[in-house]
CSV table of C-alpha atoms and ligand atoms in Angstrom, one decimal:
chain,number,residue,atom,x,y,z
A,1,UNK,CA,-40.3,236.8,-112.5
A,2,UNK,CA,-41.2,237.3,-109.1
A,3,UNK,CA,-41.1,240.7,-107.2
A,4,UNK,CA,-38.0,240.0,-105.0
A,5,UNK,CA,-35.9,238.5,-108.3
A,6,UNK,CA,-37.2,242.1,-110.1
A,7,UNK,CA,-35.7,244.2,-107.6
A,8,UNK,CA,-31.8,242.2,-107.0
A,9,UNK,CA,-32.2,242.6,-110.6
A,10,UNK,CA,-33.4,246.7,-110.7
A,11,UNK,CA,-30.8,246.8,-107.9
A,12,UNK,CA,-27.5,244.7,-109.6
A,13,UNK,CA,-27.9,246.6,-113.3
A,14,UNK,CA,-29.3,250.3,-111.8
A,15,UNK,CA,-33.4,251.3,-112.2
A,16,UNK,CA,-32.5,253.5,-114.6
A,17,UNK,CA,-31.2,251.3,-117.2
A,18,UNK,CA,-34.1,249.0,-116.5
A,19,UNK,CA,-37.2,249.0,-119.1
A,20,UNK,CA,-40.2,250.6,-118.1
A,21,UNK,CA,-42.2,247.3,-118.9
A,22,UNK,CA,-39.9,245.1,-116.6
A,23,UNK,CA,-40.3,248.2,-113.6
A,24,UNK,CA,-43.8,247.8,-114.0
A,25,UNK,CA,-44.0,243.7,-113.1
A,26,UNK,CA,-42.5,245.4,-109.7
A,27,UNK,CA,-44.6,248.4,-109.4
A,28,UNK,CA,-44.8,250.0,-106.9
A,29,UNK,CA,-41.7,249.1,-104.8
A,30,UNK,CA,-41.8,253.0,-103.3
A,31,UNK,CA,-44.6,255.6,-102.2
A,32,UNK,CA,-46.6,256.7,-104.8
A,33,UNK,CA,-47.2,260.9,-105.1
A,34,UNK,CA,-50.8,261.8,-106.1
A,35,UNK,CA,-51.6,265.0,-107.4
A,36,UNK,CA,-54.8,266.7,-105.6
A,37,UNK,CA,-54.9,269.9,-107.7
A,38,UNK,CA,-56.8,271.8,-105.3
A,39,UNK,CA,-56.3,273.0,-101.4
A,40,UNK,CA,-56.4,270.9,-98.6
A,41,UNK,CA,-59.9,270.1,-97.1
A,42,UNK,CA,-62.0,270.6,-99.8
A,43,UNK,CA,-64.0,267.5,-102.2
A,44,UNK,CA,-61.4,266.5,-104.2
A,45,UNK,CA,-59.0,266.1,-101.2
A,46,UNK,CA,-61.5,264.4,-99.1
A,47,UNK,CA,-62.5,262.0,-101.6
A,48,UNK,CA,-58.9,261.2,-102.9
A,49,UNK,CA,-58.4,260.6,-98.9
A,50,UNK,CA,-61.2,258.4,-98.6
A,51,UNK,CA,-60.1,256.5,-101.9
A,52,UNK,CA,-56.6,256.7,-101.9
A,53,UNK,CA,-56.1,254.9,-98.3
A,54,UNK,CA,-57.9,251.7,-99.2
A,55,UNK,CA,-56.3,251.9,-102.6
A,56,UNK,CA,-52.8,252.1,-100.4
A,57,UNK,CA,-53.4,248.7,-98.7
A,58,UNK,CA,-54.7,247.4,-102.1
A,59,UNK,CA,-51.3,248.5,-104.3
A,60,UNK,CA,-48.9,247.8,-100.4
A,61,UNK,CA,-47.5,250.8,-100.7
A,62,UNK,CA,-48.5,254.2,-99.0
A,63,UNK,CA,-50.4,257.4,-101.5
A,64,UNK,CA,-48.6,260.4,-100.6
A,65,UNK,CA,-51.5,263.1,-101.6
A,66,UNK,CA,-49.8,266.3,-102.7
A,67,UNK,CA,-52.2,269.3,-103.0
A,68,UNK,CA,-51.1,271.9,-105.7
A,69,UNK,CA,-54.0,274.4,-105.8
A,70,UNK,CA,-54.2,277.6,-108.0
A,71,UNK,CA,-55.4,278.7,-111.6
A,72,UNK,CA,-58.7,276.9,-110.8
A,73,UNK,CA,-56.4,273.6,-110.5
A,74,UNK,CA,-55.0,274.0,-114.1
A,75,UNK,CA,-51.0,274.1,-111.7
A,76,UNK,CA,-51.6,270.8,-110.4
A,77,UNK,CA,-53.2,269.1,-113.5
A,78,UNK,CA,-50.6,270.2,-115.6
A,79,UNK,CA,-47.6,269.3,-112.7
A,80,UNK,CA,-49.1,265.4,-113.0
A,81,UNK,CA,-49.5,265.6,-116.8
A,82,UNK,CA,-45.5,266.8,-117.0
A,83,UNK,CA,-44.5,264.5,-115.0
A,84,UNK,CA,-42.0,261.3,-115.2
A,85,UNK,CA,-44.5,258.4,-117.0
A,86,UNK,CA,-43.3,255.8,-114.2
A,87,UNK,CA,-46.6,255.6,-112.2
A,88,UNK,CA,-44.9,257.4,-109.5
A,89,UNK,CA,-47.0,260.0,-109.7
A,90,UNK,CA,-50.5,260.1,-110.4
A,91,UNK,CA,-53.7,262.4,-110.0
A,92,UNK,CA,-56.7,262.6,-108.7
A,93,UNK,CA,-58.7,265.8,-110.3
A,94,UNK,CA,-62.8,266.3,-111.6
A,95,UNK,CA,-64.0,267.1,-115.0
A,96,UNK,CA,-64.0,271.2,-114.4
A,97,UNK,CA,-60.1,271.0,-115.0
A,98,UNK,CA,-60.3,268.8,-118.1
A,99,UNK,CA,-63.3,269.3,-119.5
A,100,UNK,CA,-65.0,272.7,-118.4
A,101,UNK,CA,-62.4,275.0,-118.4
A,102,UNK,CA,-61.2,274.4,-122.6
A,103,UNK,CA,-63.9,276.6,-122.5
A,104,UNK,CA,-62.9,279.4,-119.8
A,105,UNK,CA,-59.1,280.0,-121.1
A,106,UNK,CA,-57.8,281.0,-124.0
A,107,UNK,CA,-54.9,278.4,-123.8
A,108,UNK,CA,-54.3,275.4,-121.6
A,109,UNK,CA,-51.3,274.4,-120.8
A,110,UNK,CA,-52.0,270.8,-121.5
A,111,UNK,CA,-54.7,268.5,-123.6
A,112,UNK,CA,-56.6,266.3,-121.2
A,113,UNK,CA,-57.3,263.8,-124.2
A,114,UNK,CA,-53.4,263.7,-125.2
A,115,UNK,CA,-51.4,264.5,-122.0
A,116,UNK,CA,-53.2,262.0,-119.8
A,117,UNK,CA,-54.1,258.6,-119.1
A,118,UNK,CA,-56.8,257.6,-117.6
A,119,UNK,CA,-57.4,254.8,-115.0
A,120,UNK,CA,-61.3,254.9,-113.5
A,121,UNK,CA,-63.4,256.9,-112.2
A,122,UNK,CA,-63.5,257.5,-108.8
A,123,UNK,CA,-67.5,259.3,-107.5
A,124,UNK,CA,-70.0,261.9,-109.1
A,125,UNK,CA,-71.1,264.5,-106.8
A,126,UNK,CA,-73.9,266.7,-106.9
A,127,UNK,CA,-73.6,270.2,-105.8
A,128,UNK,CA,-75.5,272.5,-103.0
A,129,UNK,CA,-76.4,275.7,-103.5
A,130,UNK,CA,-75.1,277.1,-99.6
A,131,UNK,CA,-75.6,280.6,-98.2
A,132,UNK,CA,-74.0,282.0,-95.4
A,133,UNK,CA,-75.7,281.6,-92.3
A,134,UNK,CA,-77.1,285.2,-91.5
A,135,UNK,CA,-78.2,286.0,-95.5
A,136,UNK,CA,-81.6,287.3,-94.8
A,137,UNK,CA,-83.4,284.6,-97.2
A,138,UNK,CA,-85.5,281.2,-96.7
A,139,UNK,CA,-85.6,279.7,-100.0
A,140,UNK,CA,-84.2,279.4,-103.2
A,141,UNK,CA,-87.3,282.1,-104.9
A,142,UNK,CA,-86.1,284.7,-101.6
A,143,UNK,CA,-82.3,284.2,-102.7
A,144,UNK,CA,-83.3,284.7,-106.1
A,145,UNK,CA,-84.9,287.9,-105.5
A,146,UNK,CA,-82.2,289.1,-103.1
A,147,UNK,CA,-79.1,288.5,-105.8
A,148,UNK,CA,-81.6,290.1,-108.6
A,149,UNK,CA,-81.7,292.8,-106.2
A,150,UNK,CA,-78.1,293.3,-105.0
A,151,UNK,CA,-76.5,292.3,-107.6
A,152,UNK,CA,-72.7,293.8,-108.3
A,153,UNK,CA,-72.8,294.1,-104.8
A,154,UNK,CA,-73.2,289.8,-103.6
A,155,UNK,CA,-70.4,288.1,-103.5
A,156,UNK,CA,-70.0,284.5,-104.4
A,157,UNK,CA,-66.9,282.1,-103.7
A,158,UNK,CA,-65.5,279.9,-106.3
A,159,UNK,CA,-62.1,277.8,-106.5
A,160,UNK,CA,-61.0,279.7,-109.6
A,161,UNK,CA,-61.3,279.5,-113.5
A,162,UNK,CA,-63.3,275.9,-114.5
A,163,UNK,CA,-63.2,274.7,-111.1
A,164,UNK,CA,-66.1,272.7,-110.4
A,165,UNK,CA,-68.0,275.6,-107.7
A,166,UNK,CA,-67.2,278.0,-110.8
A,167,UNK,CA,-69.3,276.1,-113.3
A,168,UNK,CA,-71.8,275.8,-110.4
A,169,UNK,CA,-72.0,279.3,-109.8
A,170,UNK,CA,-71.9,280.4,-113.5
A,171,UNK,CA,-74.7,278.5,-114.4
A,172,UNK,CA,-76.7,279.1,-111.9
A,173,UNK,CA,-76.0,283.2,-112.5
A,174,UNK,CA,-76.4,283.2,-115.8
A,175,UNK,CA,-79.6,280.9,-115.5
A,176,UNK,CA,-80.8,283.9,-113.3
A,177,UNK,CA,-79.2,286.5,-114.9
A,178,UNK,CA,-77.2,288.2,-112.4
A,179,UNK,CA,-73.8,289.8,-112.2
A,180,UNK,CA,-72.4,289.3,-109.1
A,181,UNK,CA,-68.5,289.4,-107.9
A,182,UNK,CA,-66.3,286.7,-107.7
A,183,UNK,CA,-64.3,285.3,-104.5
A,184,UNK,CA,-61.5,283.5,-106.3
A,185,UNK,CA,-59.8,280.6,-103.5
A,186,UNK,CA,-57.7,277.8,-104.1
A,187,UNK,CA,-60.2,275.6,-103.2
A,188,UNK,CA,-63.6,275.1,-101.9
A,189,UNK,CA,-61.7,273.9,-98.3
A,190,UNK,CA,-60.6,277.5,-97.3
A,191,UNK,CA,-63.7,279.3,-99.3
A,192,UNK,CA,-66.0,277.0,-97.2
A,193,UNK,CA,-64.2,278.3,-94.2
A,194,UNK,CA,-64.9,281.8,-94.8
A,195,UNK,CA,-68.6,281.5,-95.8
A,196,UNK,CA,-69.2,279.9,-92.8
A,197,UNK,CA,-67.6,282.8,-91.1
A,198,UNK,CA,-69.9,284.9,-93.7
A,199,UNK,CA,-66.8,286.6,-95.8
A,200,UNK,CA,-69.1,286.0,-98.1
A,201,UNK,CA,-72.6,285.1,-99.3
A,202,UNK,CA,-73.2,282.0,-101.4
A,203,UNK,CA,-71.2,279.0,-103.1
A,204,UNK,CA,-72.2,276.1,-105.2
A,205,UNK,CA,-70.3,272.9,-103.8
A,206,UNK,CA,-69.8,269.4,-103.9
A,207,UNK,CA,-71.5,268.0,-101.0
A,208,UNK,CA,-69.3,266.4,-99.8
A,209,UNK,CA,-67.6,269.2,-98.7
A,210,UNK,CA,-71.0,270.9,-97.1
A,211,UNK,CA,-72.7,267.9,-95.6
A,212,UNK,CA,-71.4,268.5,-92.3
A,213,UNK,CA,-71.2,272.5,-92.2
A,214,UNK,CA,-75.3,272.3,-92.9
A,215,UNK,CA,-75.6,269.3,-91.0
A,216,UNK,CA,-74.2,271.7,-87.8
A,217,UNK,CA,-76.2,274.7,-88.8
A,218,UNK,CA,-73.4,276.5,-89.5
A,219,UNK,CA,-74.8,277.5,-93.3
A,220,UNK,CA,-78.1,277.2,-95.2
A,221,UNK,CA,-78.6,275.1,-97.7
A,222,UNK,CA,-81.2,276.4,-100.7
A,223,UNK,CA,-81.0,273.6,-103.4
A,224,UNK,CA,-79.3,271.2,-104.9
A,225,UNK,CA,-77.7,270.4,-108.0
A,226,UNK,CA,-79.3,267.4,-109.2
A,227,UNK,CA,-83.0,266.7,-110.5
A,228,UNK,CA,-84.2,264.7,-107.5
A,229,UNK,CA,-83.6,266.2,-104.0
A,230,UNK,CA,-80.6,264.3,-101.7
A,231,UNK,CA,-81.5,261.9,-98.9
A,232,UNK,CA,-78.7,262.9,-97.2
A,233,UNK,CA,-80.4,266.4,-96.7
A,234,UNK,CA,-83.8,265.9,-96.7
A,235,UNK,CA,-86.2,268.7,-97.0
A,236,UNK,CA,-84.2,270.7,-99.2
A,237,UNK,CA,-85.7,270.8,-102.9
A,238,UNK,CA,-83.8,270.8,-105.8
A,239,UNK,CA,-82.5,273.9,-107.6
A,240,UNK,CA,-84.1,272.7,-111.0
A,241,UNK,CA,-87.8,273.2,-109.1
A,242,UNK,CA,-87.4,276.7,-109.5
A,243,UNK,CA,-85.0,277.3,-111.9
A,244,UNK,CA,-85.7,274.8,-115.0
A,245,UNK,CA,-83.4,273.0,-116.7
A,246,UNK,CA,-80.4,273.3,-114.0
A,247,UNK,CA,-78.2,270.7,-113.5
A,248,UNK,CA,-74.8,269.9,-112.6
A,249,UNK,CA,-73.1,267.1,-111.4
A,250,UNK,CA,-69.1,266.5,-110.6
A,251,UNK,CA,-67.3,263.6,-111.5
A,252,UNK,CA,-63.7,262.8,-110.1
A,253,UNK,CA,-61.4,260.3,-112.0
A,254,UNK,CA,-57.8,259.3,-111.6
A,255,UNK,CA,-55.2,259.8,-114.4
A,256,UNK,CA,-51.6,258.8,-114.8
A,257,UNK,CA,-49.0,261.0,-117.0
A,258,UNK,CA,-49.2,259.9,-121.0
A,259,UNK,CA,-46.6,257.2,-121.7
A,260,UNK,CA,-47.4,255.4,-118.4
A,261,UNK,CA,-46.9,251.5,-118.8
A,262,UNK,CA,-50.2,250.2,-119.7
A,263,UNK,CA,-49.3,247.3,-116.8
A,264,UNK,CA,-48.8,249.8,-114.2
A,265,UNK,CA,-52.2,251.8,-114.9
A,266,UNK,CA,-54.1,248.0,-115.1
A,267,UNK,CA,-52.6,247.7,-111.3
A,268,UNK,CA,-53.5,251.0,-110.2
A,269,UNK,CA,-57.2,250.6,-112.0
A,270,UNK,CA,-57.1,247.3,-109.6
A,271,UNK,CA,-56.7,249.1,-106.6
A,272,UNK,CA,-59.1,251.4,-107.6
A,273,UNK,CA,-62.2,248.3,-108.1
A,274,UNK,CA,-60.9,247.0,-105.3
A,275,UNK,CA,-61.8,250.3,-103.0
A,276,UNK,CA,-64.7,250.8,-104.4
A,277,UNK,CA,-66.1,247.2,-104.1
A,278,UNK,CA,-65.5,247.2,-100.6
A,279,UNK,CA,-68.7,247.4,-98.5
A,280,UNK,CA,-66.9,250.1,-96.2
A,281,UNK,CA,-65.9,252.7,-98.7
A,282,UNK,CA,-69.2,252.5,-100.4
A,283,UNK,CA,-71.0,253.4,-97.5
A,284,UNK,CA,-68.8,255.8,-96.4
A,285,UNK,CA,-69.2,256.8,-100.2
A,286,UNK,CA,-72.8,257.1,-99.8
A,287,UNK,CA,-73.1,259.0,-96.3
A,288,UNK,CA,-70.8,261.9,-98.2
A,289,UNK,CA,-73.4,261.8,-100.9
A,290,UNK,CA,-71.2,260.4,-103.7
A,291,UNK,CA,-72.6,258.6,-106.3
A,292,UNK,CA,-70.2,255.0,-106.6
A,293,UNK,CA,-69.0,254.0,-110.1
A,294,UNK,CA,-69.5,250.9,-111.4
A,295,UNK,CA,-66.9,248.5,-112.1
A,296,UNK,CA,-67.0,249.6,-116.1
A,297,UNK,CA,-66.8,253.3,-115.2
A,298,UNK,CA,-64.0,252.7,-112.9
A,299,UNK,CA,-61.9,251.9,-115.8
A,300,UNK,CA,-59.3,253.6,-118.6
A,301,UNK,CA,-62.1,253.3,-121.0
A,302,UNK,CA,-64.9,254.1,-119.0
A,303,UNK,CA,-63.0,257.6,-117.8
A,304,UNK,CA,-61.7,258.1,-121.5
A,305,UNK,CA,-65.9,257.9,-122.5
A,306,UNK,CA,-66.5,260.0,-119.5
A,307,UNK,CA,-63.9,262.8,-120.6
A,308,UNK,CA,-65.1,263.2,-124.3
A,309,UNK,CA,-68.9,263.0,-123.5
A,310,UNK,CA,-68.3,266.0,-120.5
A,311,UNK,CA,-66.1,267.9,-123.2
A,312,UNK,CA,-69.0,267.6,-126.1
A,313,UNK,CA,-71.6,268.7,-123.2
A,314,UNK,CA,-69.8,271.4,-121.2
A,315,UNK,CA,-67.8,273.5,-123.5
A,316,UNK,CA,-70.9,274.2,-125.5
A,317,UNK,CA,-73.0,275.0,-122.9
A,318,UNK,CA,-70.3,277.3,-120.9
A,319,UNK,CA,-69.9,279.4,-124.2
A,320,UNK,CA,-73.6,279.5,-124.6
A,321,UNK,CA,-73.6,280.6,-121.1
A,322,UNK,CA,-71.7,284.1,-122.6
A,323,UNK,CA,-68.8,283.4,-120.1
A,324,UNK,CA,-65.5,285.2,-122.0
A,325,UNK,CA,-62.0,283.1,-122.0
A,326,UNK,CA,-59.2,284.4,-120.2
B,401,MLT,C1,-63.9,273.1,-107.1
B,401,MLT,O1,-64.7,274.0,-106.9
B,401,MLT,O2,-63.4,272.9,-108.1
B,401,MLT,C2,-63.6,272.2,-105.9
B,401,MLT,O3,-64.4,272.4,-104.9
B,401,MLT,C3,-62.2,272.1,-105.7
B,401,MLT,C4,-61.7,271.6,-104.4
B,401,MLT,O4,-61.5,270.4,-104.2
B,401,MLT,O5,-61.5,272.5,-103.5
C-alpha cells in the first residue's frame, strides 16, 4: 500500500480505528514531539538540535523539540515513557537519567529497561572541568587545593539529581574528597549562564556546551573528562593526570515510549544513520567535540547494550562513591 492509499484509508474509516501496524507503513504523516528532558540551551538540547534537523528532512516531517527540565530530567523522561506508543513522541535524553540516577533515588518513576524503547545512539561527550572566570586558580593541583581549602563554602552547579554534570561533579568530589554545596538548575544551559557571570565556582559539563564559553575566555577550563586530552581545546590536560582513575563520559541516545511499532522505531533509527552518515553533521559533530556512533551503535540493540553495560558500571560505582538516595 502506498502512502497516499494509507491515508484516504486512515481518513475514510477514522485513525483511531486504524491498527497501529497499518499507521506505521504511513508514519509520520504529522510533526513529530521529541522530548529534551532538560532546559533549553544546554548539550542535550543542542545536540538533539543538531541531530534532530537533518533527521527532519530524513523522516519529511518537522521534530518539534519540547524541553521538560526538572528532577535532574527524571519529568521529561518519564512524560516520553507515559506517553501514547504511536511514534508521535519520542526522546532524546543521556545515560544519567536512565542509568545513573537508579542509584541517586529511592524510587523512579519509570524503568529505563521496561518503559522504553530504544532506537540508536546519538554522540558520547566528554566532560570539562570549568571554573568561573575570576576563581583565583591556574590548574587543576591550585583548584584542588582551593576546594580542599574552602570547602562547605565552594559552590558547584549541577542540573539536578543523576544529571550528567551531577555525576561529573560527584565523582570528581568524592575522588577529592570534598564537601562542597550544590547549585541545583534545570539544566547545564542556564547554570552555564550564571558561572560565566560567576554565581558560582565550578561545573563539570559536556563540552559541547563549554566549547565556545572557553573558546571566548569567558571561563577556565582545568581538565577534562576523558584519558587523552581534547583537540578541540588543546593545552588543557586531562583530569585523570592528576586525579587517577577519573573518567566520565556522556552518551545521548533516542528512545520511543514501550509498545511503539517496531516499523516505526526501524524508520526513525533510519533517520537517525542517515544524520549521522552525512559528512556535514559529522563534522559539525566533531568541531562540538562529540564522539560519532557507528552505524551498530546507532541502533535499538546497540543502545539497549549501551543501557545495561552503563547500568552494571554506574550504579555501583555512584553507591561506592557514598552518595545517599533521595
Ligand atoms: C546534565 O548535566 O545532565 C546536562 O548538562 C543536562 C542539560 O542538557 O542541560
Amino acid at each position: 500500500m502506498n502512502r497516499r492509499v494509507l491515508l484516504a484509508a486512515a481518513a475514510a474509516i477514522g485513525v483511531a480505528a486504524m491498527p497501529f501496524s497499518v499507521l506505521a507503513q504511513a508514519y509520520p504523516t504529522k510533526p513529530i514531539t521529541m522530548i529534551v528532558p532538560f532546559a533549553a540551551g544546554g548539550p542535550t538540547d543542542a545536540l538533539a538540535r543538531v541531530l534532530g534537523q537533518r533527521m527532519s528532512e530524513a523522516l519529511g516531517q518537522q521534530i518539534v523539540i519540547e524541553n521538560v527540565g526538572g528532577a535532574g530530567g527524571t519529568i521529561g523522561v518519564n512524560k516520553a515513557a507515559k506517553a501514547t506508543p504511536d511514534g508521535y513522541t519520542l526522546l532524546f535524553t543521556h545515560m544519567g537519567t536512565l542509568a545513573v540516577n537508579i542509584a541517586l533515588y529511592k524510587s523512579l518513576p519509570y524503568d529505563s529497561q521496561k518503559d522504553l524503547e530504544p532506537i540508536g545512539l546519538g554522540g558520547t561527550n566528554p566532560m570539562v572541568l570549568v571554573v568561573k572566570k575570576d576563581l583565583p586558580v591556574k590548574n587543576f593541583a591550585e583548584f584542588q587545593a582551593y576546594v580542599k581549602a574552602n570547602q562547605k563554602k565552594v559552590q558547584y552547579g549541577m542540573a539536578g539529581i543523576g544529571a550528567a554534570s551531577h555525576l561529573g561533579g560527584l565523582m570528581l568530589n568524592s575522588m577529592m574528597q570534598v564537601e562542597v554545596l550544590e547549585i541545583p538548575y534545570k539544566g547545564t544551559g542556564p547554570a552555564l549562564n550564571d558561572l560565566v557571570s560567576g554565581q558560582f565556582d565550578y561545573m563539570v559539563d559536556q563540552a559541547v556546551n563549554v566549547l565556545a564559553q572557553i573558546q571566548a575566555g569567558n571561563i577556565k577550563a582545568l581538565g577534562v573528562s576523558t584519558l587523552k586530552p581534547l583537540p578541540q581545546l588543546p593545552g588543557v590536560p586531562t583530569i585523570d593526570a592528576t586525579l587517577k582513575g577519573y573518567e566520565v563520559t556522556i552518551w545521548n541516545g533516542f528512545f520511543a515510549p514501550k509498545g511503539t511499532p517496531k516499523e516505526i522505531i526501524a524508520k526513525v533509527d533510519q533517520a537517525l544513520l542517515a544524520t549521522l552518515a552525512d559528512e556535514k553533521i559529522r563534522a559539525r559533530l566533531t568541531e562540538l567535540a562529540v564522539d560519532v556512533p557507528t552505524p551498530q551503535e546507532a541502533t535499538p540493540d546497540g543502545l539497549r547494550a549501551l543501557l545495561k553495560a552503563s547500568i552494571d558500571k554506574w550504579v555501583p560505582a555512584v553507591k561506592a562513591a557514598g552518595v545517599k538516595p533521595e
